[in-house]
PDB file of C-alpha atoms in Angstrom:
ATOM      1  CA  UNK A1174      -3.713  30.457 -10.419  1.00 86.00           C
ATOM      2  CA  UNK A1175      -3.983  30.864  -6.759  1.00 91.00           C
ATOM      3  CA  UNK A1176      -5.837  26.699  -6.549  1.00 92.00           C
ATOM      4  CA  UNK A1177      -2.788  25.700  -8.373  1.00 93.00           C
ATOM      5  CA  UNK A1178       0.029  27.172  -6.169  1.00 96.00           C
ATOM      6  CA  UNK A1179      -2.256  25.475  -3.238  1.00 96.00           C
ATOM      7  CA  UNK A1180      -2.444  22.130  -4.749  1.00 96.00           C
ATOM      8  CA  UNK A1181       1.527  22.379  -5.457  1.00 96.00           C
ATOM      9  CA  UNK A1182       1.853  23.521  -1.594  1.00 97.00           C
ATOM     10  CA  UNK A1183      -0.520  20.364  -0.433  1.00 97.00           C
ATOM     11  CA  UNK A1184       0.995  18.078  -2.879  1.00 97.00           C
ATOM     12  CA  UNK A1185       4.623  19.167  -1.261  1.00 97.00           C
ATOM     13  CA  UNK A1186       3.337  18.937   1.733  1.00 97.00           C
ATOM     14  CA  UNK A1187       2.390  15.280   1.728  1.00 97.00           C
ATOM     15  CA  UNK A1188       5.775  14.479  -0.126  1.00 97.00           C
ATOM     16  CA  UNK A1189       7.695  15.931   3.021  1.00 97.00           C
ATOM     17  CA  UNK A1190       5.117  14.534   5.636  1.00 97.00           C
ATOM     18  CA  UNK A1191       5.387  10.937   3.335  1.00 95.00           C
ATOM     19  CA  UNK A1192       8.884  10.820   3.421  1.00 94.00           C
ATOM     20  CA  UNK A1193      10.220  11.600   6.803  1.00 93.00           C
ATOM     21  CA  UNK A1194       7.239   9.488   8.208  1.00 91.00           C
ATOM     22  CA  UNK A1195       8.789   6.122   6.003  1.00 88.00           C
ATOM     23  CA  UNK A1196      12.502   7.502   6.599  1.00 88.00           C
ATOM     24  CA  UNK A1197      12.458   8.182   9.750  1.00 86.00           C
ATOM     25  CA  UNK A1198       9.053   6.916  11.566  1.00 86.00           C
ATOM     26  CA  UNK A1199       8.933  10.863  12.570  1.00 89.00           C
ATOM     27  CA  UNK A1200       6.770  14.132  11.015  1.00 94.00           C
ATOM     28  CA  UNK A1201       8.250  17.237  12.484  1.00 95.00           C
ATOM     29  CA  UNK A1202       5.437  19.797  14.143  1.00 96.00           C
ATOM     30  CA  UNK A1203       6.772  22.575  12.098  1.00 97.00           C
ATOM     31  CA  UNK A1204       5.729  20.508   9.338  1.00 97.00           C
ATOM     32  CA  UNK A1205       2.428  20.136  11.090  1.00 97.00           C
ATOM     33  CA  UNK A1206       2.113  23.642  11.935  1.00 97.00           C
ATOM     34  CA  UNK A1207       3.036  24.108   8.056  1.00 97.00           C
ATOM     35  CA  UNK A1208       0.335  22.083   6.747  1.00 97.00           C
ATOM     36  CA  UNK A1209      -2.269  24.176   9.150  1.00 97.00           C
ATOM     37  CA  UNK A1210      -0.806  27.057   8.066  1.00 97.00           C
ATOM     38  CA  UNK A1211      -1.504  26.194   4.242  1.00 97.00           C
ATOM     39  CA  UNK A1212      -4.602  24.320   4.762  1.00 97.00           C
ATOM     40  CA  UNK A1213      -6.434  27.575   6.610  1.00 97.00           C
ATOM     41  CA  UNK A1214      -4.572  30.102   4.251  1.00 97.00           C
ATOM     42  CA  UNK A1215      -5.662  28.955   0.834  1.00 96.00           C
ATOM     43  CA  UNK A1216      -9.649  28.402   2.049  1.00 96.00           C
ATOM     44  CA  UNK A1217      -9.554  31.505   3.519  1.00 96.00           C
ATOM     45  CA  UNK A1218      -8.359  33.352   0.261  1.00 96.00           C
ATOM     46  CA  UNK A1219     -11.259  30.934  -1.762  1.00 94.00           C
ATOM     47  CA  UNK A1220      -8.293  28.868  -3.270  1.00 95.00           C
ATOM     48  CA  UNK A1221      -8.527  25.733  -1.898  1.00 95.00           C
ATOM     49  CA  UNK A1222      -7.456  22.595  -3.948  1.00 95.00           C
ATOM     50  CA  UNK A1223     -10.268  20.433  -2.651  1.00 94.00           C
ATOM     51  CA  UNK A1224     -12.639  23.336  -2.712  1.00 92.00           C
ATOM     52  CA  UNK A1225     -14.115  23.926   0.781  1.00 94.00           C
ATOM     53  CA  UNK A1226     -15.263  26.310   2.582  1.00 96.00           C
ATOM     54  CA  UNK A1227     -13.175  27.571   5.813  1.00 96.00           C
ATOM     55  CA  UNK A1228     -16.528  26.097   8.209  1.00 97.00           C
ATOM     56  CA  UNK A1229     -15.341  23.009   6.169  1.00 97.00           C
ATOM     57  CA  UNK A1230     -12.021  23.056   7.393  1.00 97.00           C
ATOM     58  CA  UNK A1231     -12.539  23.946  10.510  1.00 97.00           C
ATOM     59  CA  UNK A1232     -15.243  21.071  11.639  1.00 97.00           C
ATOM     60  CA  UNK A1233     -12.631  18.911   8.684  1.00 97.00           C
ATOM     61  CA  UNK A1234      -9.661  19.535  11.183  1.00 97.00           C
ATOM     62  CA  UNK A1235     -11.665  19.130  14.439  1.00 98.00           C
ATOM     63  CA  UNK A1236     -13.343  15.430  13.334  1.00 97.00           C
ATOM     64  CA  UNK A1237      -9.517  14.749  11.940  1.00 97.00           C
ATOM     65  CA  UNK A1238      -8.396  15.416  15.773  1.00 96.00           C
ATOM     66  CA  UNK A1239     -11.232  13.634  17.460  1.00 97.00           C
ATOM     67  CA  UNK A1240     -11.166  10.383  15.134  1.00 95.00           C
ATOM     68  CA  UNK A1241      -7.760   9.290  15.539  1.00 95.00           C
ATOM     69  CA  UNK A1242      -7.285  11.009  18.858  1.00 97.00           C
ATOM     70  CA  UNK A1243      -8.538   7.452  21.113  1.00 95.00           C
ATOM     71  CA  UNK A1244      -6.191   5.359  18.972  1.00 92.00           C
ATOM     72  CA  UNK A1245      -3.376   7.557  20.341  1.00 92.00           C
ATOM     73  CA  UNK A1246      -4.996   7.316  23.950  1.00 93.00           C
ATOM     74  CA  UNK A1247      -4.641   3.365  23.575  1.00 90.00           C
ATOM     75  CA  UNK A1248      -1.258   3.599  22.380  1.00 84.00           C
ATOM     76  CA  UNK A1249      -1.549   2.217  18.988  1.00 82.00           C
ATOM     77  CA  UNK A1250      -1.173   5.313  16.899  1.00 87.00           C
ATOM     78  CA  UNK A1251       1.624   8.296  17.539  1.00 89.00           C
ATOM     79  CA  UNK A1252       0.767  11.812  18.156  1.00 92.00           C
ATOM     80  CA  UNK A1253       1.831  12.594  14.632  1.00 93.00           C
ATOM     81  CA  UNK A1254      -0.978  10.705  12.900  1.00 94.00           C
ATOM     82  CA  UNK A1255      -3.500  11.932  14.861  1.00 96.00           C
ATOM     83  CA  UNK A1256      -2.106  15.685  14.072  1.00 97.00           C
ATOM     84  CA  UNK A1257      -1.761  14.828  10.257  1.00 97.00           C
ATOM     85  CA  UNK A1258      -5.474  12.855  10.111  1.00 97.00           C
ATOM     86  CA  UNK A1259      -6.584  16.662  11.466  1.00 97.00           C
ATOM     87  CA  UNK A1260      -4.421  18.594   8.958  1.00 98.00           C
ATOM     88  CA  UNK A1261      -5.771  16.804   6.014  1.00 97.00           C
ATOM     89  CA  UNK A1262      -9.710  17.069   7.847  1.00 97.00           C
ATOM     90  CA  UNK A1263      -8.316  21.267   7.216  1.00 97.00           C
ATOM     91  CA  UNK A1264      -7.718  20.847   3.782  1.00 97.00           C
ATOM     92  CA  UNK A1265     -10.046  18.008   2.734  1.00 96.00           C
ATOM     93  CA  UNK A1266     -13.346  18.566   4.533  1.00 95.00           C
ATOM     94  CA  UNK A1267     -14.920  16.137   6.868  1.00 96.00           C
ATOM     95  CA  UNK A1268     -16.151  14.304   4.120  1.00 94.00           C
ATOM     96  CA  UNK A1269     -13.061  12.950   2.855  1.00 94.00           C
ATOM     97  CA  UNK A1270     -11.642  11.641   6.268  1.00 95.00           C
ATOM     98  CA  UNK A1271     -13.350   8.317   5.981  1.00 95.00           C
ATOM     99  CA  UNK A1272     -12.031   7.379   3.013  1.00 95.00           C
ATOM    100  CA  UNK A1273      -8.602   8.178   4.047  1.00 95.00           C
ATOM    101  CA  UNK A1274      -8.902   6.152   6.944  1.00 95.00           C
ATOM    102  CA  UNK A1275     -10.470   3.640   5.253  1.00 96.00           C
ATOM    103  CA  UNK A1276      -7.213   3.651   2.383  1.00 95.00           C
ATOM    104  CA  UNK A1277      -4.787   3.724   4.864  1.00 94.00           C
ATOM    105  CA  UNK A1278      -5.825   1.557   7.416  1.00 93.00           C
ATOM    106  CA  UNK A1279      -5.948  -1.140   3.978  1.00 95.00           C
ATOM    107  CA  UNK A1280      -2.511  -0.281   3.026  1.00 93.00           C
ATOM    108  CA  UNK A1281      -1.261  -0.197   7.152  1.00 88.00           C
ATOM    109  CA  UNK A1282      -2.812  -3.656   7.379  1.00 86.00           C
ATOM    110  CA  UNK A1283      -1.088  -4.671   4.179  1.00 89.00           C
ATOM    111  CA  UNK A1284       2.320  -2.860   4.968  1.00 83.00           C
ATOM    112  CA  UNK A1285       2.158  -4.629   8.543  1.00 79.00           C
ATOM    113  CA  UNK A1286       1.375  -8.188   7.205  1.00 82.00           C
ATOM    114  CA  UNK A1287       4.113  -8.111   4.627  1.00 81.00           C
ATOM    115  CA  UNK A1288       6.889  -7.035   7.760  1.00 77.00           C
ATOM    116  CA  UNK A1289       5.637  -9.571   9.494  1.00 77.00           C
ATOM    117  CA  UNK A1290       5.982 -12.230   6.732  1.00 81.00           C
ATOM    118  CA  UNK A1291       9.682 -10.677   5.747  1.00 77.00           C
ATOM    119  CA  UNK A1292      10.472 -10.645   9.364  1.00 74.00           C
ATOM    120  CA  UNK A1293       9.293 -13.740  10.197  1.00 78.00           C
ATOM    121  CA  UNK A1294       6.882 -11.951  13.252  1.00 73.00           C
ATOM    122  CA  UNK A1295       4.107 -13.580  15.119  1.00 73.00           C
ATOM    123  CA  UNK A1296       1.480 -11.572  16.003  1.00 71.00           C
ATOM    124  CA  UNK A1297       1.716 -12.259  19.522  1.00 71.00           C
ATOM    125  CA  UNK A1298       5.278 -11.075  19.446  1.00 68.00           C
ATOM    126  CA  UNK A1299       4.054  -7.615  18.474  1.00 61.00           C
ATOM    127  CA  UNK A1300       1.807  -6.598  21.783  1.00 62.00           C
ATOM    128  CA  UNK A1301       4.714  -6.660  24.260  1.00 60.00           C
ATOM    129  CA  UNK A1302       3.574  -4.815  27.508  1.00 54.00           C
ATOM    130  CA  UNK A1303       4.697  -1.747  27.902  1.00 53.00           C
ATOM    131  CA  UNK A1304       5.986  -0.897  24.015  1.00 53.00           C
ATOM    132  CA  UNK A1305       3.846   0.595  21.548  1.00 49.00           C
ATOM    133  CA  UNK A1306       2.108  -1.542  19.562  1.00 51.00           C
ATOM    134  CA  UNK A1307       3.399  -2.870  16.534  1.00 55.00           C
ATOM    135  CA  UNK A1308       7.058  -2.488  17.089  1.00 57.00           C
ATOM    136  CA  UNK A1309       9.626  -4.270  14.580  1.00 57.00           C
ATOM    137  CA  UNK A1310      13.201  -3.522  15.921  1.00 54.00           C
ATOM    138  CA  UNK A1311      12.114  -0.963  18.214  1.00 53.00           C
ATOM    139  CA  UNK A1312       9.952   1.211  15.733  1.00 56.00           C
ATOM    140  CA  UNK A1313       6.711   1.467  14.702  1.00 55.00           C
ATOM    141  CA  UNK A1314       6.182  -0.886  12.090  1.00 65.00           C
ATOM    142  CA  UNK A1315       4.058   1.428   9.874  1.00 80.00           C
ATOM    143  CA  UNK A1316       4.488   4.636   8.655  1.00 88.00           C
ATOM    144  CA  UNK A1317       0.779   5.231   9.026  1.00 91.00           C
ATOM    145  CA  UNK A1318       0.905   9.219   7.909  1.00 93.00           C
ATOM    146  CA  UNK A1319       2.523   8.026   4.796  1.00 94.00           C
ATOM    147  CA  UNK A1320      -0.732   5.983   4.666  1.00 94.00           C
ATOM    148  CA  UNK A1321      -2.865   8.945   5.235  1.00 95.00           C
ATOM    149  CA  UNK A1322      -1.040  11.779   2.813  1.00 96.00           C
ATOM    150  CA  UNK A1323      -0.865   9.454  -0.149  1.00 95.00           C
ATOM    151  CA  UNK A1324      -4.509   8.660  -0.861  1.00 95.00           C
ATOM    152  CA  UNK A1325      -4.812  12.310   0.278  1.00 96.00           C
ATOM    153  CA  UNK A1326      -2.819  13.536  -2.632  1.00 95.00           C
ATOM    154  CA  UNK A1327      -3.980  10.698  -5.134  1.00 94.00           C
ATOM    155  CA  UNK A1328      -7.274  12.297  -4.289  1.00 93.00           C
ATOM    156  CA  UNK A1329      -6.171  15.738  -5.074  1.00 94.00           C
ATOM    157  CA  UNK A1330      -4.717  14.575  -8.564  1.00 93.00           C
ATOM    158  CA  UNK A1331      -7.777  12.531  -9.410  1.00 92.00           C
ATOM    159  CA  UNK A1332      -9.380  16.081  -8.772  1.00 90.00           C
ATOM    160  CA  UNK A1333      -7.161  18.352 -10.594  1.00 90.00           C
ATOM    161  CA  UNK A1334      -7.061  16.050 -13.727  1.00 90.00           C
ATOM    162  CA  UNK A1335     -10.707  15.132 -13.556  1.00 87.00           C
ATOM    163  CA  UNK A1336     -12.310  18.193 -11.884  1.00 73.00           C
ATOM    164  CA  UNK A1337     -10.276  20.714 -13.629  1.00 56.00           C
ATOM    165  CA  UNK A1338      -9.270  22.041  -9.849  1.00 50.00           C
TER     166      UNK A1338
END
């Protein structure tokens, strides 16, 4: 019983984290700090969706941090991706992170290209010195912890209807 209120709490937690990243181009840190919160809380009771260990979530959340951090160094990723990559390394496990990355760097790529086809974009119109990169009337163009939560929660269905989580 306790797994399932967890997976609810993830599964809301990527809704909220989905939405105000597409709607606004913005995820709050209390919704950060929310997502630690529940992450560390439900592997620390043994109810963990995903079903790892709190050493799991702990080195999870640390590689999350570290593997998106340089992207936010170069100024091509904002501080709320690299903060989200690390809450989902907390309640995925390290061994999931790739494949997020991996699915939402496809669906960035895809999301990006079809903005700049709508939009009529070059490329080279995109790196302008001094903005952040990928900027389409002065935002970012993709909502890339949108991209990260919703294979992230895909995931976590594929688990509770396959797994029996």
């Amino acid at each position: 019983m306790a797994r399932l209120f967890f997976a609810a709490l993830f599964l809301a937690w990527a809704t909220l984290v989905t939405a105000g990243d597409i709607r606004l181009r913005r995820v709050s840190n209390p919704l950060v700090v929310a997502g630690v919160i529940g992450a560390f809380a439900g592997t620390f009771i043994g109810a963990n969706p995903f079903g790892i260990s709190p050493v799991q979530a702990l080195i999870g959340a640390a590689a999350g941090l570290a593997g998106l951090f340089p992207f936010f160094a170069l100024r091509v990723m904002g501080a709320a991706d690299v903060k989200v990559f690390a809450v989902l390394g907390a309640w995925c496990g390290v061994h999931v992170l790739l494949w997020l990355w991996v699915a939402a760097s496809i669906a960035a790529g895809v999301h990006a290209l079809g903005l700049m086809l709508l939009s009529r974009t070059s490329p080279r119109a995109l790196w302008r010195r001094g903005a952040p990169a990928m900027t389409l009337g002065g935002r970012r163009s993709t909502p890339y912890a949108a991209c990260l939560a919703v294979p992230a929660a895909a995931w976590l269905v594929h688990l509770m209807i396959v797994g029996g989580a």
